[in-house]
Tab-separated table of C-alpha atoms and ligand atoms in Angstrom:
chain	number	residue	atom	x	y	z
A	1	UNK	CA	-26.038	38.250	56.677
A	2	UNK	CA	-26.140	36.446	59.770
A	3	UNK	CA	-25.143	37.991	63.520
A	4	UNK	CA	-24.266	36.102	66.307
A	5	UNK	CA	-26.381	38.204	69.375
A	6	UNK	CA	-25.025	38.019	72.345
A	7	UNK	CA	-25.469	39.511	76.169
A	8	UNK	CA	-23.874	39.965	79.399
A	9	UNK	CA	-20.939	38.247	79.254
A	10	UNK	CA	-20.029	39.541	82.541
A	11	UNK	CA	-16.110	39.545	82.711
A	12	UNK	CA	-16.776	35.277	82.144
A	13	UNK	CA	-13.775	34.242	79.646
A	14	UNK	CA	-14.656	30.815	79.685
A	15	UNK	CA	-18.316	30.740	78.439
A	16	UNK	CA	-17.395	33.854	76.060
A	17	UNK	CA	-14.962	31.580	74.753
A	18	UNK	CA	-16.788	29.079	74.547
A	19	UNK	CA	-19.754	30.495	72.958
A	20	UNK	CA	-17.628	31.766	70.290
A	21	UNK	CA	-16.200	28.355	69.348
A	22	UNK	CA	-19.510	26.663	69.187
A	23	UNK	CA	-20.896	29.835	67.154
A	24	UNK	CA	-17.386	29.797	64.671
A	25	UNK	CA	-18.215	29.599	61.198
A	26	UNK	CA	-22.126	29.856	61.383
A	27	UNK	CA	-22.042	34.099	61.796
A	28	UNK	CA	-20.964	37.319	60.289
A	29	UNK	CA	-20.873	40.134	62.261
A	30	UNK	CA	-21.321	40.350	66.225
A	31	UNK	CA	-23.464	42.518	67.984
A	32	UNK	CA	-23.702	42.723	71.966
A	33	UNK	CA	-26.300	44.174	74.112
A	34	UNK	CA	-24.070	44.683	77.085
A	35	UNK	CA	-23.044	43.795	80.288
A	36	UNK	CA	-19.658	42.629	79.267
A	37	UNK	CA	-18.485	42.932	82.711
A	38	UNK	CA	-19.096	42.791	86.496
A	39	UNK	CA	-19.586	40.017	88.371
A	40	UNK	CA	-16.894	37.637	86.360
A	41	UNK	CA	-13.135	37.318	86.646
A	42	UNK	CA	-11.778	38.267	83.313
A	43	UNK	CA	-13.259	41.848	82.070
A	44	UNK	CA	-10.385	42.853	80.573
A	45	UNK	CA	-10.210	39.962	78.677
A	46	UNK	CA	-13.842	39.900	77.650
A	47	UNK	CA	-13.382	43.539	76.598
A	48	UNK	CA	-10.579	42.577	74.556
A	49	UNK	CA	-12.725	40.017	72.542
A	50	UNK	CA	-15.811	42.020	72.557
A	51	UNK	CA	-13.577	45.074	71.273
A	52	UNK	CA	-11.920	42.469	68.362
A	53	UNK	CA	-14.862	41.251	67.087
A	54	UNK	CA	-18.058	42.811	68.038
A	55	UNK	CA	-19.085	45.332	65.007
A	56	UNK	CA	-21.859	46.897	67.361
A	57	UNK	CA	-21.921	46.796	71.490
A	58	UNK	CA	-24.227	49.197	73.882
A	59	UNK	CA	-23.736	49.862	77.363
A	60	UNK	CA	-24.772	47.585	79.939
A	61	UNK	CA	-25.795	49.004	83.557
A	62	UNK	CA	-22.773	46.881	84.995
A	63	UNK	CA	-20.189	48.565	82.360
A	64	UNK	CA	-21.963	51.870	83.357
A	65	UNK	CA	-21.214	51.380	86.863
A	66	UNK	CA	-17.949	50.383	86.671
A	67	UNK	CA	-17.377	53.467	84.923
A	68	UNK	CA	-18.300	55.266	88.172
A	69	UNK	CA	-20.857	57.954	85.977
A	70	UNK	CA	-21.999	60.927	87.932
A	71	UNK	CA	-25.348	59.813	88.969
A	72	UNK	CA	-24.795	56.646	89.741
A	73	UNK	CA	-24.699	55.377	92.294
A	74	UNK	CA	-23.018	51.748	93.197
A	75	UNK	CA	-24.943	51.384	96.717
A	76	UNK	CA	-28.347	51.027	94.418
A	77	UNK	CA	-26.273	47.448	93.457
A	78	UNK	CA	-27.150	44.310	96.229
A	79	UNK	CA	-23.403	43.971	98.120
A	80	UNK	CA	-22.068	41.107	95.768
A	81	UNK	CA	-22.803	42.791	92.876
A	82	UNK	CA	-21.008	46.124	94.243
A	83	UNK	CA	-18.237	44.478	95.615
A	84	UNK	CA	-17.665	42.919	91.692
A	85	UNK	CA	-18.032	46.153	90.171
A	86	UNK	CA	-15.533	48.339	92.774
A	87	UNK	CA	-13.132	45.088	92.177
A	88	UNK	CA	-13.837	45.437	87.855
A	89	UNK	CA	-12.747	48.958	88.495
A	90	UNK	CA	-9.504	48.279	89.572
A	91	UNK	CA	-8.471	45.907	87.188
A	92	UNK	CA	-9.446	47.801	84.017
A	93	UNK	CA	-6.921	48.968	81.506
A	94	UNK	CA	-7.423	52.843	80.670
A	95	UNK	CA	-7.628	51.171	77.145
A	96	UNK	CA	-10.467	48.654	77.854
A	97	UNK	CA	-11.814	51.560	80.080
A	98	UNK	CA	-11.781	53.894	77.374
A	99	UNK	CA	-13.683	51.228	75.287
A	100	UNK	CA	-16.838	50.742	78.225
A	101	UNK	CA	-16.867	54.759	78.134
A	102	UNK	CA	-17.646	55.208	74.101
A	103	UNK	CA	-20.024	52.414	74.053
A	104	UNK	CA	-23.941	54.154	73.114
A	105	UNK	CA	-26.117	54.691	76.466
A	106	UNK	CA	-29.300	54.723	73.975
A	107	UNK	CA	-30.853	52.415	71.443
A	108	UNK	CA	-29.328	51.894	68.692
A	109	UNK	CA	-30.337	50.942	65.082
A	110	UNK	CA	-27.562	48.362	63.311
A	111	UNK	CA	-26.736	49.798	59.932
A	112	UNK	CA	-27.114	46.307	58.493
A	113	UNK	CA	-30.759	45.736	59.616
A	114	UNK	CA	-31.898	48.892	57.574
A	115	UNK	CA	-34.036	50.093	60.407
A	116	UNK	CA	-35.819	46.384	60.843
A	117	UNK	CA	-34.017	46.399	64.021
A	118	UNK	CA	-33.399	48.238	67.618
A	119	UNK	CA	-30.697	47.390	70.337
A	120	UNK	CA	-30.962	48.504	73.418
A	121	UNK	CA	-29.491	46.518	77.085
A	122	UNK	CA	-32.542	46.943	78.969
A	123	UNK	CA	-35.756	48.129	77.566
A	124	UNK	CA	-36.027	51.010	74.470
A	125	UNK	CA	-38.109	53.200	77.163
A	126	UNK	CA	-34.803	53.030	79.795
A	127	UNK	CA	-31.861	51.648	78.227
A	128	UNK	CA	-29.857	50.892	80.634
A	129	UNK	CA	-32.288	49.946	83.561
A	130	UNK	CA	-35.260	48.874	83.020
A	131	UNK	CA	-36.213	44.947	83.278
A	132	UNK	CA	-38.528	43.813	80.331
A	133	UNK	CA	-39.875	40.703	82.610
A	134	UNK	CA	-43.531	40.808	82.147
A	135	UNK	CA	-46.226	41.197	79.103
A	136	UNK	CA	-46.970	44.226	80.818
A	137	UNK	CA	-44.006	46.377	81.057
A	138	UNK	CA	-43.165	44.873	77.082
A	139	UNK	CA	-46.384	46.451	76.364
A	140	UNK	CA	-45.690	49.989	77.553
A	141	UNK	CA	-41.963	49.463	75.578
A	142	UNK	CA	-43.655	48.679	72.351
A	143	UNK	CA	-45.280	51.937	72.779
A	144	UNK	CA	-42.185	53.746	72.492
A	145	UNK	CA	-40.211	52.765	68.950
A	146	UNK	CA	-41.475	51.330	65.763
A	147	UNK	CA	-38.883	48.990	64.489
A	148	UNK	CA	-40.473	45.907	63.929
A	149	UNK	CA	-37.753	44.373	66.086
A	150	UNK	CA	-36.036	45.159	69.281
A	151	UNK	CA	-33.678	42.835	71.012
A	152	UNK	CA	-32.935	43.196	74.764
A	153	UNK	CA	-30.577	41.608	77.368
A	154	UNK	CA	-30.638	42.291	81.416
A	155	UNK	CA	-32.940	39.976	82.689
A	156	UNK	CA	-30.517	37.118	82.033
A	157	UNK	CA	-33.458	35.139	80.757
A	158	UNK	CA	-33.797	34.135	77.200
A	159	UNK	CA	-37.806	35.816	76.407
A	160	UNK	CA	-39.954	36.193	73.210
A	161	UNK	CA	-42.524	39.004	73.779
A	162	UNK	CA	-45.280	39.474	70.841
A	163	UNK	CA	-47.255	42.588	70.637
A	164	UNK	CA	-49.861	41.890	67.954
A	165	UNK	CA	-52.671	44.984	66.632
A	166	UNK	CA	-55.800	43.858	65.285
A	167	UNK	CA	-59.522	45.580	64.845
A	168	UNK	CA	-62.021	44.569	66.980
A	169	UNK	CA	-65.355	45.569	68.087
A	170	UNK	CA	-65.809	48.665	70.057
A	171	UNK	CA	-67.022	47.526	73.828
A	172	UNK	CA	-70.748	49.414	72.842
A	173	UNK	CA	-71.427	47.649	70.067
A	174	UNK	CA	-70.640	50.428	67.749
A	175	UNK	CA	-67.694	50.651	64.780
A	176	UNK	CA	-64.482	49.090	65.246
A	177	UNK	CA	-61.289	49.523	66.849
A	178	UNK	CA	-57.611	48.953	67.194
A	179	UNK	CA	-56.247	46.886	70.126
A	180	UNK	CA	-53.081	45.764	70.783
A	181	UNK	CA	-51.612	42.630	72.505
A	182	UNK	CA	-48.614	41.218	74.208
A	183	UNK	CA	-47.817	37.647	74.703
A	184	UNK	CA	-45.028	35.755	76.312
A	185	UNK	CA	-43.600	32.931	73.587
A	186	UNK	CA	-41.090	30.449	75.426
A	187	UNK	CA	-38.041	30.730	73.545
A	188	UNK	CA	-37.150	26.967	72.843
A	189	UNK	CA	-33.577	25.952	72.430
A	190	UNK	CA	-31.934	24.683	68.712
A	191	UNK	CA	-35.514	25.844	67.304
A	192	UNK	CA	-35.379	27.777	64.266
A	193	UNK	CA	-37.708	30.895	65.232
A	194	UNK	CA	-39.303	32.442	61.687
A	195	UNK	CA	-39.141	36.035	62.695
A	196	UNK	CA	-42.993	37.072	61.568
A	197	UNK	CA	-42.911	40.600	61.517
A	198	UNK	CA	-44.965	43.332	59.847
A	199	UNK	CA	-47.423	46.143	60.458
A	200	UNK	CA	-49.415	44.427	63.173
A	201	UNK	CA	-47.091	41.832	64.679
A	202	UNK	CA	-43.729	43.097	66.269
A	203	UNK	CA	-41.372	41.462	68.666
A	204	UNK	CA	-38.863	41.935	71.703
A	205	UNK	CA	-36.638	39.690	72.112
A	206	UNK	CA	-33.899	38.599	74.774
A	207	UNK	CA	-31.167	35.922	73.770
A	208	UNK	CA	-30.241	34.831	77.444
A	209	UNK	CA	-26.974	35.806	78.974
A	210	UNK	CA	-23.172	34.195	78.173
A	211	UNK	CA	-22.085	34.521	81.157
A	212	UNK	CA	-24.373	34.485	84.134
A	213	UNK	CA	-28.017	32.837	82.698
A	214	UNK	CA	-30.856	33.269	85.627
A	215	UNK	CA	-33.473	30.755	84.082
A	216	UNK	CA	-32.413	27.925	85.973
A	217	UNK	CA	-30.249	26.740	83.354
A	218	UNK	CA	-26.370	26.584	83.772
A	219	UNK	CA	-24.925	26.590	80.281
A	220	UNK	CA	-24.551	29.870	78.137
A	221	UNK	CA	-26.846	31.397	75.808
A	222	UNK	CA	-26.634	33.210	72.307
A	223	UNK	CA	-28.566	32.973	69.249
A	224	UNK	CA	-27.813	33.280	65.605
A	225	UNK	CA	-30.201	35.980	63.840
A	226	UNK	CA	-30.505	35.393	60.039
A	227	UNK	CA	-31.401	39.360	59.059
A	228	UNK	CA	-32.090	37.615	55.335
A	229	UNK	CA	-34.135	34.533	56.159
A	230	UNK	CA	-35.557	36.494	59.138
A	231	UNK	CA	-34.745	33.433	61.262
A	232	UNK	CA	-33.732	33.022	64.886
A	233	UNK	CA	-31.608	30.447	66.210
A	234	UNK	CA	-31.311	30.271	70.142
A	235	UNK	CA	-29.289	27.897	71.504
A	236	UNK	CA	-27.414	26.859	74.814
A	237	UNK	CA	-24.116	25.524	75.291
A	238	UNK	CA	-22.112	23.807	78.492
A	239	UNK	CA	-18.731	25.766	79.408
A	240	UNK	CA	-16.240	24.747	81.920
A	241	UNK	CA	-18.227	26.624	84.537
A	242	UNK	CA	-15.274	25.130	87.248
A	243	UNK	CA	-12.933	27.311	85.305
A	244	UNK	CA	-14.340	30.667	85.582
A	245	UNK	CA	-15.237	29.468	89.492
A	246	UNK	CA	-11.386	28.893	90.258
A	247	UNK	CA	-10.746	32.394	88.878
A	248	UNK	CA	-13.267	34.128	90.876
A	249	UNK	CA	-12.090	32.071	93.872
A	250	UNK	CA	-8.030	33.741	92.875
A	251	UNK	CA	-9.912	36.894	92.597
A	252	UNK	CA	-11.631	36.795	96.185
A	253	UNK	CA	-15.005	37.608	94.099
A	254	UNK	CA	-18.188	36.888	96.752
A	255	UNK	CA	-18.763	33.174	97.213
A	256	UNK	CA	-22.613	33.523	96.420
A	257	UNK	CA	-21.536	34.999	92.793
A	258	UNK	CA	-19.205	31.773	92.456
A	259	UNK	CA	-22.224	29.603	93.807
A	260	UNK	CA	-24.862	30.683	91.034
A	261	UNK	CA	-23.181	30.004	88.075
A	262	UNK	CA	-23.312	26.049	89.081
A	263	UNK	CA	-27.181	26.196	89.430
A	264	UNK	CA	-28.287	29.230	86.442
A	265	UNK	CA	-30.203	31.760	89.070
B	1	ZN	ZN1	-26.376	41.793	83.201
């Protein structure tokens, strides 16, 4: 069984498109981490292909605001990013709506991975919110679930975090003790990853994002996770980033949202 992992797509038809063309054939089953809109120019039409062919999806913060939940509020967003979401509102079907409003708001467990793996958007410890951008905050995540696995999206940066448990000796001298580690791994493109998991080595792990990547890197990210050869495949792929530009530009979207996709920030 292999899945084709993917994360905010945010409302960008193009690279979605695109990313599932260069991914055809080599996946299947689809699971997203969120974010399939705000910011872009399509969300309907993202929705549409994330509701075809995704067999698992959780809810991004961008879906969540665009949902307008009680207790959110859209000033916490910088004023592009607002703007984008108030404009995603108004172009929603109720029937893509209705989609963004059932998708989970909590980790998730895919029934295929027979509890090897968590989802979450963010972080396992604040699902929706939280960034995962440092060995540090990964750390106090790994603290709270016990998959050997957990694969994250929101920073928009493809990220391999490794928390590791070993015995050691105690600081005094005396009997031994358990300490745990996190490292950052850079993820490296076309690599095949060999997913080494057990009782004292666990990972989180971020594929990138489709649709708006921040890593200084233009072209879209997934990755291909093998759940029998316990493999991962990240890879990056150009789209026709002038495409989903002209679209924004229709859509009067803010200039500096049109701007970033050229450079990957
Ligand atoms: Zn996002």
């Amino acid at each position: 069984m292999r899945v084709l992992v993917i994360s905010d797509i945010h409302a960008n038809q193009a690279a979605l498109e695109s990313v599932l063309a260069a991914a055809a054939g080599q996946y299947d089953t689809l699971w997203c981490l969120g974010d399939v809109v705000g910011y872009g120019p399509r969300p309907n039409e993202c929705i549409e292909l994330v509701r075809e062919r995704a067999a698992l999806c959780v809810m991004g913060n961008h879906d969540w605001a665009v949902l307008g939940r009680p207790g959110i509020n859209v000033d916490d967003f910088n004023p592009q990013a607002r703007q984008a979401v108030l404009w995603t509102r108004e172009q929603l079907t109720d029937e893509n709506r209705r989609y963004l409003e059932q998708l989970p708001d909590m980790p998730v467990e895919p029934p295929d991975a027979q509890r090897q793996i968590l989802i979450t958007h963010a972080s396992p410890r604040e699902p929706v919110w939280e960034y995962i951008l440092t060995p540090t905050v990964a750390l106090e995540n790994f603290a709270v679930f016990d998959n050997p696995m957990c694969l994250v999206g929101h920073t928009h940066k493809p990220a391999i975090y490794r928390w590791q448990s070993f015995d050691a000796a105690a600081e005094d001298g005396g009997r031994q003790e358990r300490k745990v580690t996190v490292d950052y791994l850079q993820p490296r493109a076309d690599g095949v990853l060999r997913l080494d998991t057990s009782a004292t080595q666990r990972l989180i792990i971020n594929p990138g994002s489709v649709g708006q990547p921040r890593d200084n890197d233009a072209r879209a990210a997934y990755a291909i996770l093998d759940l029998v050869e316990w493999t991962w495949l990240y890879t990056r792929i150009p789209y026709p980033i002038e495409l989903t530009q002209n679209q924004m530009r229709a859509a009067k979207l803010p200039k500096r949202l049109i701007d970033r996709l050229s450079f990957g920030w």
